[in-house]
Amino acid sequence: MSEYDIVVIGSGPGGYIAAIRAAQLGFKTAIIEKEKSLGGICLNWGCIPTKSLLRASKVYELIKRSEEFGIKVKDASFDIQSIVKCSRNVVGKLSSGIAYLMKKNGIKVHQGFGKLAGNHTIKVSSSREEQEISSKHIILATGVRTQNLHGIEADGDLLWNAQHAMTPNRLPKSLLIIGSGAIGIEFASFYSTLEVDVTIIEIKNAILPLEDKDISNLAQEIFTRKGIKIYTNSSVKAFTKGKNSIKVQLSSGESKEFDKVIVAVGIQASTENIGLENTKVKLSASGFVETNEWYETDESSVYAIGDVAGPPCLAHKASHEAVICIEKIAGKNVHALRKECIPNCTYSHPQIASVGLTEEQAIKDGYDIKIGKFHSNFNGKSITLGETEGLVKVVIDKKTGELLGAHMIGVGVTELISNFVLVKQLEGTDFDIKSVVFPHPTISEMIHESVLAAYGESLNS
């Protein structure tokens, strides 16, 4: 039986980072992965391939707009299979990179399905063999998976899940997307930019329901202008499969027909058959593994990080938890994760990013607040890029000047949000942001202007 100090089950952005940090700190480390490729859902079927697809669609959009910049391109076209191939090549390169990092750091990779057997033991099953390994510490990083809606199960033909939507052989003429969270909105941007007739159905009263209302409202306006049809306060009551299309009945009573339907709602923790019954590990009412702030479960020396340990289900949150968990095991002086400092990003056209409290949440929590807004059409760099639809909004505590939240929509905001994250992490104030010299001309100047605007001091609007 192989013996280790730390074994990680799952090689996603939480799992592989945990393994690397453990090896760096001198632990004899192994990682268990049931799939052939390392990197988990994020790298293989989520964060990474979708960004490649979105980049391709953005390039096509810019080519179609090229005459705005004095450049003429005749007969621009695209090949969807080549776009998909490019995204899969990116995935392959990064997955190989993780395999290299495992080798570089002396981490043993066990290919197979890992199941807790109790008493620090794990059974690893593959098509070739079954073996047992033991470890002083075991970290669960098994992630989540897509949850089908009742009566709407993805079949890869007419009904797609995210994985199907990333690898189409050909584009549909019409597409329905059920759900308007980050996944749904990103697919809507990709397909609509490639001239598919896209419709979004959202059961709540606004798309991107976790975002600040000003951002979600502006996003809906922009997406509608781009030709995306959006139905809020709506749901699918029934659907009928035809030979080449699906007829959908909405809660409003309307019936519509689509070539394809993407289900982009609901996730559930991947905890089935991993041997939790052999431990004292507990699950929450929503099915996630319960832990304390150091990711310890009720079973001694068993930990859980990333999506399987609960929302927000974000790759960067999983990676950060991995480091905290390992360093705590190593006896280092670590700080617990501050969830209010975790950024959210949607890589649509335009991009959306946020951190901290929305205006509505801040008021509900009893804060006396100041709001600052600055629009992209007043920003020189945005104008030169031809990307003038956007907004930066800040929520500030009127009493202390603390930055409570920041919300952005526009070009490049998924990169800009880190500025606000740093301010929150360092407990900065409005004065700190107002005192920073931002380079000109950059989109980052909107950060400065949004805070100035909260006090009626904006210099460019």
XYZ file of C-alpha atoms in Angstrom:
461
model
C 0.000 0.000 0.000
C 1.351 3.447 -0.977
C 1.522 5.900 1.920
C 1.430 9.697 1.691
C 1.273 12.763 3.883
C -1.415 14.403 1.738
C -3.720 12.967 -0.921
C -6.021 15.212 -2.941
C -9.086 13.763 -4.674
C -9.765 15.848 -7.780
C -7.372 17.822 -9.992
C -9.357 20.983 -10.668
C -8.144 24.483 -9.720
C -8.566 23.622 -6.037
C -7.087 20.138 -6.195
C -3.972 20.669 -8.275
C -3.065 23.887 -6.442
C -3.445 22.072 -3.101
C -1.129 19.321 -4.329
C 1.509 21.765 -5.565
C 1.498 23.827 -2.355
C 1.711 20.639 -0.278
C 4.716 19.432 -2.265
C 6.365 22.856 -1.944
C 6.069 22.549 1.833
C 7.751 19.160 1.843
C 4.753 16.841 2.129
C 4.782 13.548 0.266
C 1.809 14.206 -1.975
C -0.478 12.392 -4.403
C -3.489 13.427 -6.446
C -6.351 11.217 -7.656
C -8.181 12.044 -10.883
C -10.876 9.931 -12.530
C -10.573 11.607 -15.960
C -7.708 11.150 -18.399
C -6.919 14.878 -18.470
C -5.935 16.870 -15.396
C -7.499 20.237 -14.614
C -11.063 19.361 -13.678
C -14.238 20.786 -15.189
C -12.902 24.359 -15.127
C -9.985 23.693 -17.424
C -11.489 20.962 -19.599
C -15.161 21.940 -19.878
C -15.649 25.320 -18.247
C -13.599 28.434 -17.596
C -10.880 27.891 -20.185
C -12.590 26.571 -23.349
C -15.447 29.065 -23.060
C -12.974 31.958 -22.969
C -11.328 30.652 -26.131
C -14.719 30.462 -27.835
C -15.640 33.946 -26.659
C -12.328 35.313 -27.912
C -12.974 33.851 -31.351
C -16.446 35.383 -31.487
C -15.043 38.747 -30.365
C -12.463 38.674 -33.154
C -15.270 38.014 -35.633
C -17.294 40.878 -34.190
C -14.340 43.268 -34.559
C -13.771 42.164 -38.147
C -17.411 42.928 -38.951
C -16.924 46.389 -37.413
C -13.553 46.995 -39.050
C -14.767 49.810 -41.325
C -15.427 51.894 -38.190
C -11.641 51.966 -37.830
C -10.923 52.585 -41.508
C -10.125 48.968 -42.360
C -11.980 47.093 -45.090
C -12.343 43.310 -44.880
C -14.254 41.552 -47.636
C -16.306 38.408 -47.195
C -15.428 37.735 -43.531
C -16.537 34.294 -42.434
C -15.799 31.670 -39.805
C -15.664 27.899 -39.439
C -17.269 26.659 -36.236
C -15.342 23.389 -36.241
C -12.043 25.293 -36.432
C -13.161 27.555 -33.576
C -13.957 24.504 -31.459
C -10.661 22.869 -32.419
C -8.764 25.972 -31.300
C -10.503 25.901 -27.913
C -9.731 22.201 -27.451
C -6.074 22.840 -28.343
C -5.919 25.480 -25.604
C -7.377 22.957 -23.155
C -4.851 20.312 -24.183
C -1.934 22.681 -23.744
C -2.989 23.741 -20.246
C -3.840 20.218 -19.115
C -0.401 19.065 -20.251
C 1.018 21.981 -18.284
C -0.618 20.704 -15.101
C 0.774 17.219 -15.759
C 4.210 18.820 -16.087
C 3.739 20.668 -12.783
C 2.826 17.407 -11.065
C 6.033 15.825 -12.337
C 8.125 18.886 -11.535
C 6.904 18.930 -7.929
C 7.221 15.178 -7.390
C 3.481 14.627 -7.049
C 2.228 11.126 -7.763
C -0.836 11.044 -10.021
C -3.225 8.128 -9.480
C -5.595 7.785 -12.448
C -8.909 6.425 -11.229
C -11.947 7.036 -9.048
C -11.101 7.777 -5.423
C -13.352 6.538 -2.614
C -12.854 7.071 1.120
C -12.593 3.728 2.920
C -12.110 5.044 6.463
C -9.050 5.010 8.702
C -7.010 7.299 6.391
C -7.467 4.873 3.493
C -8.643 5.530 -0.074
C -9.627 2.968 -2.700
C -8.644 3.977 -6.218
C -10.503 2.164 -8.995
C -9.679 2.294 -12.683
C -10.441 0.133 -15.691
C -7.118 -1.621 -15.172
C -6.890 -2.150 -11.427
C -8.065 -1.355 -7.928
C -5.600 -0.318 -5.251
C -5.583 1.139 -1.773
C -3.488 4.078 -0.655
C -3.241 5.724 2.739
C -2.630 9.303 3.772
C -2.299 11.305 6.974
C -4.471 14.004 5.420
C -7.112 13.694 2.676
C -8.496 16.675 0.765
C -11.769 16.424 -1.144
C -11.750 18.629 -4.254
C -14.334 16.807 -6.345
C -16.204 19.911 -7.519
C -19.750 20.098 -8.822
C -21.656 18.994 -11.891
C -24.564 20.325 -13.915
C -27.991 19.548 -12.542
C -30.762 18.801 -15.026
C -34.082 20.563 -14.656
C -37.011 18.307 -13.855
C -38.147 16.768 -17.125
C -35.422 18.507 -19.148
C -32.461 16.182 -19.446
C -29.642 17.010 -21.837
C -29.339 14.476 -24.650
C -26.606 16.100 -26.758
C -28.977 16.324 -29.719
C -31.698 18.911 -29.227
C -31.128 19.506 -25.517
C -27.603 20.614 -24.632
C -25.668 21.029 -21.418
C -22.577 23.249 -21.234
C -20.276 20.540 -22.582
C -22.442 20.005 -25.661
C -22.643 23.769 -26.209
C -18.829 24.022 -26.273
C -18.380 21.471 -29.039
C -21.052 21.992 -31.713
C -20.492 20.411 -35.129
C -22.605 23.127 -36.678
C -24.435 26.194 -35.472
C -28.186 26.141 -34.891
C -30.300 28.840 -36.480
C -32.198 29.432 -33.239
C -31.181 28.732 -29.654
C -32.954 28.921 -26.308
C -30.855 29.333 -23.180
C -32.565 28.503 -19.882
C -30.879 30.542 -17.162
C -29.078 33.883 -17.219
C -26.229 33.414 -14.778
C -22.632 33.694 -15.962
C -22.755 30.431 -17.950
C -25.980 31.275 -19.761
C -24.913 34.831 -20.551
C -21.526 33.739 -21.890
C -23.120 31.218 -24.243
C -25.650 33.850 -25.302
C -22.807 36.223 -26.211
C -20.855 33.560 -28.095
C -23.733 32.253 -30.175
C -25.417 35.595 -30.864
C -22.107 37.113 -32.005
C -21.863 34.244 -34.492
C -25.301 35.275 -35.795
C -27.458 32.653 -34.089
C -30.942 33.829 -33.087
C -30.664 33.599 -29.277
C -33.401 33.722 -26.647
C -32.819 33.733 -22.873
C -35.387 32.673 -20.286
C -34.815 33.701 -16.674
C -37.176 32.774 -13.837
C -36.192 35.814 -11.755
C -37.071 39.429 -12.527
C -33.661 40.310 -13.976
C -30.844 38.623 -15.837
C -27.594 38.117 -13.922
C -29.643 38.110 -10.710
C -26.601 38.143 -8.417
C -25.294 41.390 -9.889
C -26.175 44.954 -8.893
C -29.447 46.035 -10.502
C -27.881 48.925 -12.410
C -25.419 46.504 -13.998
C -27.966 43.798 -14.827
C -30.373 46.394 -16.258
C -27.680 47.915 -18.474
C -26.551 44.435 -19.516
C -30.103 43.595 -20.578
C -30.317 46.807 -22.619
C -27.023 46.057 -24.372
C -27.812 42.401 -25.052
C -31.259 43.349 -26.389
C -29.683 45.864 -28.767
C -27.385 43.071 -29.945
C -30.461 41.076 -30.922
C -30.767 38.686 -27.953
C -34.383 38.160 -26.885
C -34.786 38.106 -23.108
C -37.765 36.878 -21.080
C -37.563 37.511 -17.329
C -40.092 36.256 -14.767
C -40.450 33.304 -17.124
C -39.942 29.566 -17.062
C -40.427 26.543 -19.301
C -43.673 24.712 -18.535
C -43.483 22.078 -21.240
C -41.576 21.150 -24.334
C -42.120 18.805 -27.236
C -39.275 17.280 -29.201
C -39.596 17.157 -32.933
C -37.235 15.625 -35.454
C -35.031 18.717 -35.786
C -36.430 21.199 -33.293
C -38.081 21.647 -29.896
C -41.385 23.394 -29.247
C -41.303 25.153 -25.883
C -44.266 26.386 -23.879
C -43.451 29.306 -21.582
C -45.100 30.162 -18.291
C -46.714 33.128 -20.070
C -48.608 30.684 -22.268
C -46.583 31.481 -25.386
C -45.217 28.653 -27.515
C -41.920 29.007 -29.378
C -39.792 26.677 -31.459
C -35.994 26.371 -31.344
C -33.331 24.285 -33.047
C -31.469 23.729 -29.777
C -31.943 24.363 -26.061
C -29.115 24.898 -23.559
C -29.862 24.172 -19.913
C -27.666 26.588 -17.919
C -29.180 26.393 -14.450
C -28.440 24.372 -11.373
C -25.382 22.588 -10.037
C -24.910 19.920 -7.399
C -21.886 18.842 -5.407
C -20.049 15.770 -6.686
C -20.250 13.682 -3.521
C -21.861 10.474 -4.817
C -19.951 7.246 -4.284
C -16.877 8.907 -2.761
C -17.275 7.009 0.516
C -18.663 9.700 2.801
C -20.724 6.982 4.507
C -17.442 5.591 5.812
C -16.661 8.862 7.576
C -18.208 11.482 9.850
C -18.284 14.021 7.017
C -21.568 15.949 6.951
C -23.438 17.525 4.053
C -25.430 20.737 4.213
C -29.108 20.880 3.290
C -28.079 21.891 -0.237
C -25.702 18.939 -0.542
C -22.305 20.585 -0.094
C -19.646 19.268 2.293
C -19.687 21.135 5.590
C -16.358 22.526 6.847
C -15.011 25.092 9.248
C -13.001 28.147 8.142
C -9.904 25.958 7.676
C -11.822 23.451 5.478
C -11.770 20.719 8.114
C -14.765 18.367 8.053
C -16.173 16.459 11.032
C -13.909 13.566 10.078
C -10.426 14.040 11.519
C -7.811 14.777 8.817
C -10.399 14.937 6.015
C -10.850 18.353 4.376
C -12.962 19.808 1.559
C -12.139 22.758 -0.686
C -13.562 24.433 -3.763
C -17.024 23.958 -5.222
C -17.776 20.749 -3.294
C -17.432 22.787 -0.086
C -20.064 25.302 -1.167
C -20.593 28.549 -3.035
C -19.458 30.787 -4.490
C -18.445 28.125 -6.999
C -15.476 29.883 -8.575
C -12.097 28.563 -9.667
C -10.126 31.367 -8.014
C -11.941 30.816 -4.735
C -11.049 27.097 -4.890
C -7.363 27.830 -5.505
C -7.212 30.266 -2.606
C -8.910 27.792 -0.288
C -6.374 25.172 -1.362
C -3.462 27.282 -0.172
C -5.163 28.179 3.123
C -6.008 24.527 3.799
C -2.487 23.236 3.113
C -0.731 26.003 5.024
C -2.989 25.427 8.020
C -2.097 21.716 7.937
C 1.561 22.771 7.816
C 1.120 24.863 10.958
C 1.655 28.203 9.277
C 0.041 31.437 10.449
C -2.787 31.827 7.939
C -5.772 34.101 7.566
C -9.264 32.834 6.825
C -10.767 33.660 3.441
C -12.834 36.843 3.310
C -15.689 35.939 0.985
C -16.679 39.572 0.566
C -13.375 40.065 -1.243
C -13.967 37.349 -3.866
C -14.579 38.836 -7.328
C -17.231 37.575 -9.747
C -16.593 37.735 -13.487
C -18.717 37.091 -16.576
C -16.756 37.080 -19.831
C -19.578 38.088 -22.145
C -19.580 40.906 -24.728
C -19.406 43.237 -22.839
C -17.724 41.788 -19.761
C -19.200 42.056 -16.261
C -17.329 42.001 -12.940
C -18.096 42.768 -9.311
C -16.913 42.458 -5.736
C -18.620 43.100 -2.409
C -22.114 44.365 -1.670
C -24.649 45.567 -4.200
C -26.478 48.818 -3.480
C -29.557 46.849 -2.435
C -27.555 44.575 -0.101
C -25.763 47.514 1.526
C -29.054 49.262 2.296
C -30.539 46.023 3.623
C -27.504 45.621 5.904
C -28.157 49.061 7.403
C -25.348 51.068 5.810
C -25.722 54.761 5.062
C -24.155 54.812 1.616
C -22.873 56.965 -1.178
C -23.142 55.791 -4.797
C -20.734 56.783 -7.547
C -21.195 56.000 -11.239
C -19.079 56.662 -14.300
C -20.054 55.663 -17.833
C -17.689 54.384 -20.510
C -18.781 56.954 -23.084
C -16.902 59.598 -21.053
C -13.669 57.576 -20.986
C -11.076 58.391 -23.654
C -9.653 54.878 -23.969
C -13.109 53.332 -24.298
C -13.915 55.758 -27.098
C -10.685 54.981 -28.965
C -11.484 51.252 -28.692
C -15.011 51.797 -29.962
C -16.359 50.190 -26.771
C -18.465 52.920 -25.201
C -21.214 50.853 -23.598
C -20.243 50.368 -19.984
C -20.457 51.535 -16.398
C -18.418 51.481 -13.199
C -20.426 51.803 -9.990
C -19.127 52.009 -6.425
C -20.958 51.601 -3.124
C -19.251 53.522 -0.298
C -19.965 53.689 3.429
C -20.776 57.369 4.001
C -19.583 57.206 7.627
C -16.158 55.595 7.165
C -15.429 55.879 3.443
C -15.039 52.084 3.238
C -15.513 50.565 -0.197
C -18.470 48.237 0.316
C -18.860 47.106 -3.277
C -17.807 47.740 -6.859
C -19.726 46.749 -9.991
C -18.606 47.023 -13.588
C -19.749 46.329 -17.123
C -17.705 47.073 -20.214
C -14.554 46.216 -22.089
C -11.783 44.668 -19.975
C -13.570 44.912 -16.634
C -12.680 41.337 -15.654
C -9.084 42.584 -15.485
C -9.938 45.896 -13.803
C -11.907 44.354 -10.938
C -8.672 43.292 -9.219
C -8.030 46.954 -8.402
C -11.180 47.083 -6.315
C -10.439 43.657 -4.809
C -7.077 44.943 -3.547
C -8.747 48.002 -2.025
C -11.244 45.813 -0.174
C -8.612 43.308 0.939
C -6.440 46.109 2.310
C -9.490 47.804 3.883
C -8.947 50.881 1.757
C -11.251 53.874 1.608
C -12.604 56.334 -0.900
C -9.706 58.660 -0.002
C -7.166 55.998 -0.964
C -8.719 55.552 -4.419
C -9.070 59.306 -4.945
C -5.377 59.713 -4.072
C -4.138 57.173 -6.641
C -2.667 58.431 -9.917
C -4.216 56.367 -12.716
C -2.420 56.278 -16.089
C -3.984 58.108 -19.034
C -5.520 57.104 -21.333
C -6.731 53.873 -19.748
C -10.042 52.298 -18.889
C -8.771 52.122 -15.298
C -9.399 55.873 -14.990
C -13.074 54.938 -14.638
C -12.240 53.507 -11.210
C -10.981 56.909 -10.105
C -13.862 58.785 -11.707
C -16.525 56.535 -10.165
C -15.309 57.356 -6.649
C -15.041 61.055 -7.463
C -18.605 60.871 -8.789
C -19.848 59.665 -5.402
C -18.989 63.136 -4.094
C -20.041 65.132 -7.157
C -16.387 65.648 -8.092
C -16.124 63.737 -11.375
C -13.757 65.594 -13.681
C -14.832 64.051 -16.983
C -18.605 63.717 -16.879
